[in-house]
Amino acid sequence: MPAIVLVGAQWGDEGKGKATDLLGGKVDYVVRYQGGNNAGHTVVIGDKSYALHLLPSGILSPDVVPVIGNGVVIDPGVLLHEIEGLMARGVDCSRLLISANAHLIMPHHRALDKVSERYLGKARIGTTGRGIGPAYGDKIARMGVRIQDLFDPGILQKKVELSLREKNQVLTKVYNRRPMLVEPIVEEYLAYGERLRPYVANTELIVNQALDAGKVVLLEGAQGTLLDVDHGTYPFVTSSSPTAGGACAGSGVGPTKVTGVIGILKAYTTRVGSGPFPTELLDDMGEYLRTTGGEYGVTTGRDRRCGWFDAVIARYAARVNGVTDFFLTKLDVLSGLEEIPICVAYDVEGVRHDEMPSNQTDFHHAKPVLEILPGWREDITGAKTFDDLPPNAQAYVRRLEELSGARISAIGVGPGRDQTLTLR
Ligand code: 2SA
Ligand code: GDP
Ligand code: MG
């Protein structure tokens, strides 16, 4: 019966893909509940690496039913390309289920995302340019196109017409771009519909029936807590709800079914795109973490901004998600450092903040209050148990746990499936 939520505790890229894949051996369904192909989830199995964008990470476990939930925005061309790419590598995608209620990313959404970012100049969000914001905008404005509309040419035609009537005004009058034409879009999307038809289902019903039958369902989030449109560093956020609350809305599973929330927490912090980042390192150490941790966008290839671990953020994530367990990832990346600073609180214009300030300007001005912990020299990538870790690495994990507001029940010491220590 239980549903378990897996959520990013920072600004995304904490290693959710690896954690989901790992849990794939213990769950029956994996449901992606928000975001779109802005996400990049990496799973390393043996000598093979898979970069997933729209497909749930459970696709790589043969006994799991992977589901794209109603809360996801789908670029159908990208999804088909991803399915074909995986099938060419021998991954069976036939079990995939796609919610008929999921919304579609349309060509005008991609165009508007890119052009609006260009016009924002220095104030840009630093989006992935995949059309995410405009697609969710249409959903909330009640003029979105859904997967089920692909199977009704009349409705699809009307919806594209309606959407373009407004979007073409914006594209031509505000952004000085050429208008987009209805017919080619309708034709293109009807063809996608035919190819996606075998996967489309009433996933909200199927997942709940599975829960009633005693199956275990993992609700997989993309991005992270601080990119949440409500709880993140607004406006430098994505346009969906990665936090645990979003898991219910984006899958159709009621909150009484959720028995656990796993927060994925990196042993340091990264962020892609614009916006405040109190522990950011703009020096050689930032570059060191980027190269050692391989911190480059899985979708766009952009450099990720890097900084020290921030316990204020971890506590905030524990709170807004109701985290029951943290999985700490990439501890191995810190091996070899003499000392490792961690942020325990913020100093905002001389005032100490132990908790996340609710005022955005305060967060912009937050300076980290650092505590310095001793590092370790040993390579830990082969560690199999917590006791195999050097004492200083153990102390680092214990201190993070003390500060973060929930227990740490797994530790990543490398990208591979077998490079995870379980604590409980
Ligand atoms: P968008 O495209 O509208 O969702 O962008 C809004 C903000 O959300 C951030 N965002 C992300 N942050 C971290 N990782 C993401 N996925 C990719 C990855 C990112 C990439 O796994 O590496 O390849 O660049 C992701 N997706 C969205 C984005 O940077 C904006 O700050
Ligand atoms: P996601 O978006 O949260 O799924 O994370 P990404 O895939 O964007 O980025 C996480 C990166 O870290 C990927 O390249 C993973 O293979 C890698 N990774 C995950 N866990 C670990 C770990 O414990 N150690 C190391 N060195 N790499 C890890
Ligand atoms: Mg990622």
mmCIF file with all atom_site columns, C-alpha atoms in Angstrom, residues 187-321:
data_model
loop_
_atom_site.group_PDB
_atom_site.id
_atom_site.type_symbol
_atom_site.label_atom_id
_atom_site.label_alt_id
_atom_site.label_comp_id
_atom_site.label_asym_id
_atom_site.label_entity_id
_atom_site.label_seq_id
_atom_site.pdbx_PDB_ins_code
_atom_site.Cartn_x
_atom_site.Cartn_y
_atom_site.Cartn_z
_atom_site.occupancy
_atom_site.B_iso_or_equiv
_atom_site.pdbx_formal_charge
_atom_site.auth_seq_id
_atom_site.auth_comp_id
_atom_site.auth_asym_id
_atom_site.auth_atom_id
_atom_site.pdbx_PDB_model_num
ATOM 1   C CA . GLU A 1 187 ? -0.409 17.779 -38.269 1.00 0.00 ? 187 GLU A CA 1
ATOM 2   C CA . GLU A 1 188 ? 2.853  17.206 -36.386 1.00 0.00 ? 188 GLU A CA 1
ATOM 3   C CA . TYR A 1 189 ? 1.088  16.603 -33.068 1.00 0.00 ? 189 TYR A CA 1
ATOM 4   C CA . LEU A 1 190 ? -1.548 14.246 -34.531 1.00 0.00 ? 190 LEU A CA 1
ATOM 5   C CA . ALA A 1 191 ? 1.315  12.123 -35.856 1.00 0.00 ? 191 ALA A CA 1
ATOM 6   C CA . TYR A 1 192 ? 2.925  12.103 -32.389 1.00 0.00 ? 192 TYR A CA 1
ATOM 7   C CA . GLY A 1 193 ? -0.402 11.012 -30.955 1.00 0.00 ? 193 GLY A CA 1
ATOM 8   C CA . GLU A 1 194 ? -0.511 7.937  -33.165 1.00 0.00 ? 194 GLU A CA 1
ATOM 9   C CA . ARG A 1 195 ? 2.945  6.896  -31.978 1.00 0.00 ? 195 ARG A CA 1
ATOM 10  C CA . LEU A 1 196 ? 2.239  7.586  -28.305 1.00 0.00 ? 196 LEU A CA 1
ATOM 11  C CA . ARG A 1 197 ? -1.230 5.977  -28.278 1.00 0.00 ? 197 ARG A CA 1
ATOM 12  C CA . PRO A 1 198 ? -0.070 2.535  -27.025 1.00 0.00 ? 198 PRO A CA 1
ATOM 13  C CA . TYR A 1 199 ? 1.330  4.067  -23.840 1.00 0.00 ? 199 TYR A CA 1
ATOM 14  C CA . VAL A 1 200 ? -1.554 6.375  -22.902 1.00 0.00 ? 200 VAL A CA 1
ATOM 15  C CA . ALA A 1 201 ? -3.689 5.280  -19.965 1.00 0.00 ? 201 ALA A CA 1
ATOM 16  C CA . ASN A 1 202 ? -5.791 6.362  -16.996 1.00 0.00 ? 202 ASN A CA 1
ATOM 17  C CA . THR A 1 203 ? -2.684 6.326  -14.827 1.00 0.00 ? 203 THR A CA 1
ATOM 18  C CA . GLU A 1 204 ? -4.381 7.974  -11.842 1.00 0.00 ? 204 GLU A CA 1
ATOM 19  C CA . LEU A 1 205 ? -6.760 4.995  -11.619 1.00 0.00 ? 205 LEU A CA 1
ATOM 20  C CA . ILE A 1 206 ? -4.107 2.354  -12.376 1.00 0.00 ? 206 ILE A CA 1
ATOM 21  C CA . VAL A 1 207 ? -1.677 3.651  -9.736  1.00 0.00 ? 207 VAL A CA 1
ATOM 22  C CA . ASN A 1 208 ? -4.380 3.816  -7.056  1.00 0.00 ? 208 ASN A CA 1
ATOM 23  C CA . GLN A 1 209 ? -5.578 0.306  -7.919  1.00 0.00 ? 209 GLN A CA 1
ATOM 24  C CA . ALA A 1 210 ? -1.976 -0.857 -7.593  1.00 0.00 ? 210 ALA A CA 1
ATOM 25  C CA . LEU A 1 211 ? -1.747 0.750  -4.159  1.00 0.00 ? 211 LEU A CA 1
ATOM 26  C CA . ASP A 1 212 ? -4.998 -0.931 -3.118  1.00 0.00 ? 212 ASP A CA 1
ATOM 27  C CA . ALA A 1 213 ? -3.569 -4.250 -4.278  1.00 0.00 ? 213 ALA A CA 1
ATOM 28  C CA . GLY A 1 214 ? -0.570 -3.815 -1.961  1.00 0.00 ? 214 GLY A CA 1
ATOM 29  C CA . LYS A 1 215 ? 1.980  -2.633 -4.516  1.00 0.00 ? 215 LYS A CA 1
ATOM 30  C CA . VAL A 1 216 ? 4.705  -0.125 -3.661  1.00 0.00 ? 216 VAL A CA 1
ATOM 31  C CA . VAL A 1 217 ? 4.723  3.113  -5.625  1.00 0.00 ? 217 VAL A CA 1
ATOM 32  C CA . LEU A 1 218 ? 7.623  5.563  -5.787  1.00 0.00 ? 218 LEU A CA 1
ATOM 33  C CA . LEU A 1 219 ? 6.694  9.126  -6.733  1.00 0.00 ? 219 LEU A CA 1
ATOM 34  C CA . GLU A 1 220 ? 9.793  10.570 -8.416  1.00 0.00 ? 220 GLU A CA 1
ATOM 35  C CA . GLY A 1 221 ? 10.407 14.299 -8.385  1.00 0.00 ? 221 GLY A CA 1
ATOM 36  C CA . ALA A 1 222 ? 12.564 16.326 -10.745 1.00 0.00 ? 222 ALA A CA 1
ATOM 37  C CA . GLN A 1 223 ? 14.524 19.553 -10.005 1.00 0.00 ? 223 GLN A CA 1
ATOM 38  C CA . GLY A 1 224 ? 14.502 20.352 -6.263  1.00 0.00 ? 224 GLY A CA 1
ATOM 39  C CA . THR A 1 225 ? 12.911 22.055 -3.269  1.00 0.00 ? 225 THR A CA 1
ATOM 40  C CA . LEU A 1 226 ? 14.457 25.480 -3.888  1.00 0.00 ? 226 LEU A CA 1
ATOM 41  C CA . LEU A 1 227 ? 13.244 25.437 -7.498  1.00 0.00 ? 227 LEU A CA 1
ATOM 42  C CA . ASP A 1 228 ? 9.626  24.930 -6.372  1.00 0.00 ? 228 ASP A CA 1
ATOM 43  C CA . VAL A 1 229 ? 7.304  27.659 -7.649  1.00 0.00 ? 229 VAL A CA 1
ATOM 44  C CA . ASP A 1 230 ? 5.851  28.128 -4.132  1.00 0.00 ? 230 ASP A CA 1
ATOM 45  C CA . HIS A 1 231 ? 8.669  27.180 -1.791  1.00 0.00 ? 231 HIS A CA 1
ATOM 46  C CA . GLY A 1 232 ? 11.743 27.980 -3.881  1.00 0.00 ? 232 GLY A CA 1
ATOM 47  C CA . THR A 1 233 ? 13.794 31.094 -4.497  1.00 0.00 ? 233 THR A CA 1
ATOM 48  C CA . TYR A 1 234 ? 11.039 32.786 -6.520  1.00 0.00 ? 234 TYR A CA 1
ATOM 49  C CA . PRO A 1 235 ? 11.223 34.045 -9.267  1.00 0.00 ? 235 PRO A CA 1
ATOM 50  C CA . PHE A 1 236 ? 14.392 32.012 -9.890  1.00 0.00 ? 236 PHE A CA 1
ATOM 51  C CA . VAL A 1 237 ? 12.497 28.745 -9.889  1.00 0.00 ? 237 VAL A CA 1
ATOM 52  C CA . THR A 1 238 ? 10.922 26.300 -12.289 1.00 0.00 ? 238 THR A CA 1
ATOM 53  C CA . SER A 1 239 ? 7.172  26.501 -12.974 1.00 0.00 ? 239 SER A CA 1
ATOM 54  C CA . SER A 1 240 ? 6.058  23.363 -11.154 1.00 0.00 ? 240 SER A CA 1
ATOM 55  C CA . SER A 1 241 ? 6.003  21.899 -7.626  1.00 0.00 ? 241 SER A CA 1
ATOM 56  C CA . PRO A 1 242 ? 8.948  19.550 -7.063  1.00 0.00 ? 242 PRO A CA 1
ATOM 57  C CA . THR A 1 243 ? 8.240  19.469 -3.294  1.00 0.00 ? 243 THR A CA 1
ATOM 58  C CA . ALA A 1 244 ? 6.468  16.478 -1.754  1.00 0.00 ? 244 ALA A CA 1
ATOM 59  C CA . GLY A 1 245 ? 3.068  18.212 -1.871  1.00 0.00 ? 245 GLY A CA 1
ATOM 60  C CA . GLY A 1 246 ? 3.366  18.316 -5.655  1.00 0.00 ? 246 GLY A CA 1
ATOM 61  C CA . ALA A 1 247 ? 3.738  14.533 -5.726  1.00 0.00 ? 247 ALA A CA 1
ATOM 62  C CA . CYS A 1 248 ? 0.084  14.011 -4.821  1.00 0.00 ? 248 CYS A CA 1
ATOM 63  C CA . ALA A 1 249 ? -1.300 16.592 -7.256  1.00 0.00 ? 249 ALA A CA 1
ATOM 64  C CA . GLY A 1 250 ? 0.994  15.388 -10.039 1.00 0.00 ? 250 GLY A CA 1
ATOM 65  C CA . SER A 1 251 ? 0.145  11.701 -9.722  1.00 0.00 ? 251 SER A CA 1
ATOM 66  C CA . GLY A 1 252 ? -3.412 11.532 -8.387  1.00 0.00 ? 252 GLY A CA 1
ATOM 67  C CA . VAL A 1 253 ? -2.307 9.708  -5.231  1.00 0.00 ? 253 VAL A CA 1
ATOM 68  C CA . GLY A 1 254 ? -3.895 11.037 -2.036  1.00 0.00 ? 254 GLY A CA 1
ATOM 69  C CA . PRO A 1 255 ? -1.666 12.210 0.844   1.00 0.00 ? 255 PRO A CA 1
ATOM 70  C CA . THR A 1 256 ? -2.998 9.506  3.203   1.00 0.00 ? 256 THR A CA 1
ATOM 71  C CA . LYS A 1 257 ? -1.252 6.914  1.014   1.00 0.00 ? 257 LYS A CA 1
ATOM 72  C CA . VAL A 1 258 ? 2.196  8.476  1.406   1.00 0.00 ? 258 VAL A CA 1
ATOM 73  C CA . THR A 1 259 ? 4.215  6.716  4.100   1.00 0.00 ? 259 THR A CA 1
ATOM 74  C CA . GLY A 1 260 ? 7.648  8.186  3.543   1.00 0.00 ? 260 GLY A CA 1
ATOM 75  C CA . VAL A 1 261 ? 9.460  11.109 1.946   1.00 0.00 ? 261 VAL A CA 1
ATOM 76  C CA . ILE A 1 262 ? 13.067 10.628 0.881   1.00 0.00 ? 262 ILE A CA 1
ATOM 77  C CA . GLY A 1 263 ? 15.041 13.841 0.427   1.00 0.00 ? 263 GLY A CA 1
ATOM 78  C CA . ILE A 1 264 ? 18.097 13.565 -1.795  1.00 0.00 ? 264 ILE A CA 1
ATOM 79  C CA . LEU A 1 265 ? 20.838 15.761 -0.398  1.00 0.00 ? 265 LEU A CA 1
ATOM 80  C CA . LYS A 1 266 ? 24.245 16.375 -1.962  1.00 0.00 ? 266 LYS A CA 1
ATOM 81  C CA . ALA A 1 267 ? 27.242 16.570 0.405   1.00 0.00 ? 267 ALA A CA 1
ATOM 82  C CA . TYR A 1 268 ? 27.854 20.066 -1.030  1.00 0.00 ? 268 TYR A CA 1
ATOM 83  C CA . THR A 1 269 ? 25.548 22.393 -2.992  1.00 0.00 ? 269 THR A CA 1
ATOM 84  C CA . THR A 1 270 ? 25.059 23.165 -6.679  1.00 0.00 ? 270 THR A CA 1
ATOM 85  C CA . ARG A 1 271 ? 22.724 25.343 -8.689  1.00 0.00 ? 271 ARG A CA 1
ATOM 86  C CA . VAL A 1 272 ? 22.178 25.866 -12.458 1.00 0.00 ? 272 VAL A CA 1
ATOM 87  C CA . GLY A 1 273 ? 20.677 29.101 -13.727 1.00 0.00 ? 273 GLY A CA 1
ATOM 88  C CA . SER A 1 274 ? 20.350 32.498 -12.046 1.00 0.00 ? 274 SER A CA 1
ATOM 89  C CA . GLY A 1 275 ? 19.367 33.448 -8.504  1.00 0.00 ? 275 GLY A CA 1
ATOM 90  C CA . PRO A 1 276 ? 20.774 33.746 -4.983  1.00 0.00 ? 276 PRO A CA 1
ATOM 91  C CA . PHE A 1 277 ? 23.119 31.068 -3.609  1.00 0.00 ? 277 PHE A CA 1
ATOM 92  C CA . PRO A 1 278 ? 24.631 31.942 -0.195  1.00 0.00 ? 278 PRO A CA 1
ATOM 93  C CA . THR A 1 279 ? 27.430 29.334 -0.068  1.00 0.00 ? 279 THR A CA 1
ATOM 94  C CA . GLU A 1 280 ? 28.487 29.746 -3.704  1.00 0.00 ? 280 GLU A CA 1
ATOM 95  C CA . LEU A 1 281 ? 32.247 29.560 -4.286  1.00 0.00 ? 281 LEU A CA 1
ATOM 96  C CA . LEU A 1 282 ? 33.377 31.850 -7.072  1.00 0.00 ? 282 LEU A CA 1
ATOM 97  C CA . ASP A 1 283 ? 37.044 30.887 -6.642  1.00 0.00 ? 283 ASP A CA 1
ATOM 98  C CA . ASP A 1 284 ? 39.284 27.927 -7.467  1.00 0.00 ? 284 ASP A CA 1
ATOM 99  C CA . MET A 1 285 ? 37.495 25.794 -4.873  1.00 0.00 ? 285 MET A CA 1
ATOM 100 C CA . GLY A 1 286 ? 34.214 26.223 -6.792  1.00 0.00 ? 286 GLY A CA 1
ATOM 101 C CA . GLU A 1 287 ? 36.005 25.118 -9.943  1.00 0.00 ? 287 GLU A CA 1
ATOM 102 C CA . TYR A 1 288 ? 37.525 22.180 -8.043  1.00 0.00 ? 288 TYR A CA 1
ATOM 103 C CA . LEU A 1 289 ? 34.087 20.946 -6.913  1.00 0.00 ? 289 LEU A CA 1
ATOM 104 C CA . ARG A 1 290 ? 32.724 21.403 -10.447 1.00 0.00 ? 290 ARG A CA 1
ATOM 105 C CA . THR A 1 291 ? 35.452 19.348 -12.115 1.00 0.00 ? 291 THR A CA 1
ATOM 106 C CA . THR A 1 292 ? 35.784 16.722 -9.360  1.00 0.00 ? 292 THR A CA 1
ATOM 107 C CA . GLY A 1 293 ? 32.008 16.295 -9.064  1.00 0.00 ? 293 GLY A CA 1
ATOM 108 C CA . GLY A 1 294 ? 31.355 16.498 -12.832 1.00 0.00 ? 294 GLY A CA 1
ATOM 109 C CA . GLU A 1 295 ? 28.920 19.340 -12.213 1.00 0.00 ? 295 GLU A CA 1
ATOM 110 C CA . TYR A 1 296 ? 27.669 20.106 -15.717 1.00 0.00 ? 296 TYR A CA 1
ATOM 111 C CA . GLY A 1 297 ? 24.003 20.247 -16.796 1.00 0.00 ? 297 GLY A CA 1
ATOM 112 C CA . VAL A 1 298 ? 22.727 16.909 -18.067 1.00 0.00 ? 298 VAL A CA 1
ATOM 113 C CA . THR A 1 299 ? 20.236 18.647 -20.358 1.00 0.00 ? 299 THR A CA 1
ATOM 114 C CA . THR A 1 300 ? 21.990 21.851 -21.422 1.00 0.00 ? 300 THR A CA 1
ATOM 115 C CA . GLY A 1 301 ? 25.651 21.116 -20.628 1.00 0.00 ? 301 GLY A CA 1
ATOM 116 C CA . ARG A 1 302 ? 25.867 24.348 -18.611 1.00 0.00 ? 302 ARG A CA 1
ATOM 117 C CA . ASP A 1 303 ? 28.416 24.703 -15.812 1.00 0.00 ? 303 ASP A CA 1
ATOM 118 C CA . ARG A 1 304 ? 26.738 24.196 -12.447 1.00 0.00 ? 304 ARG A CA 1
ATOM 119 C CA . ARG A 1 305 ? 27.524 26.770 -9.787  1.00 0.00 ? 305 ARG A CA 1
ATOM 120 C CA . CYS A 1 306 ? 29.106 25.058 -6.761  1.00 0.00 ? 306 CYS A CA 1
ATOM 121 C CA . GLY A 1 307 ? 29.347 25.830 -3.034  1.00 0.00 ? 307 GLY A CA 1
ATOM 122 C CA . TRP A 1 308 ? 29.594 24.318 0.438   1.00 0.00 ? 308 TRP A CA 1
ATOM 123 C CA . PHE A 1 309 ? 26.863 22.316 2.137   1.00 0.00 ? 309 PHE A CA 1
ATOM 124 C CA . ASP A 1 310 ? 24.103 24.549 3.494   1.00 0.00 ? 310 ASP A CA 1
ATOM 125 C CA . ALA A 1 311 ? 22.325 23.178 6.584   1.00 0.00 ? 311 ALA A CA 1
ATOM 126 C CA . VAL A 1 312 ? 19.742 25.990 6.559   1.00 0.00 ? 312 VAL A CA 1
ATOM 127 C CA . ILE A 1 313 ? 18.569 24.691 3.183   1.00 0.00 ? 313 ILE A CA 1
ATOM 128 C CA . ALA A 1 314 ? 18.602 21.077 4.395   1.00 0.00 ? 314 ALA A CA 1
ATOM 129 C CA . ARG A 1 315 ? 16.449 21.969 7.421   1.00 0.00 ? 315 ARG A CA 1
ATOM 130 C CA . TYR A 1 316 ? 14.082 23.932 5.193   1.00 0.00 ? 316 TYR A CA 1
ATOM 131 C CA . ALA A 1 317 ? 13.800 20.982 2.801   1.00 0.00 ? 317 ALA A CA 1
ATOM 132 C CA . ALA A 1 318 ? 13.154 18.614 5.728   1.00 0.00 ? 318 ALA A CA 1
ATOM 133 C CA . ARG A 1 319 ? 10.338 20.896 6.857   1.00 0.00 ? 319 ARG A CA 1
ATOM 134 C CA . VAL A 1 320 ? 8.496  21.756 3.643   1.00 0.00 ? 320 VAL A CA 1
ATOM 135 C CA . ASN A 1 321 ? 8.688  18.190 2.356   1.00 0.00 ? 321 ASN A CA 1
#
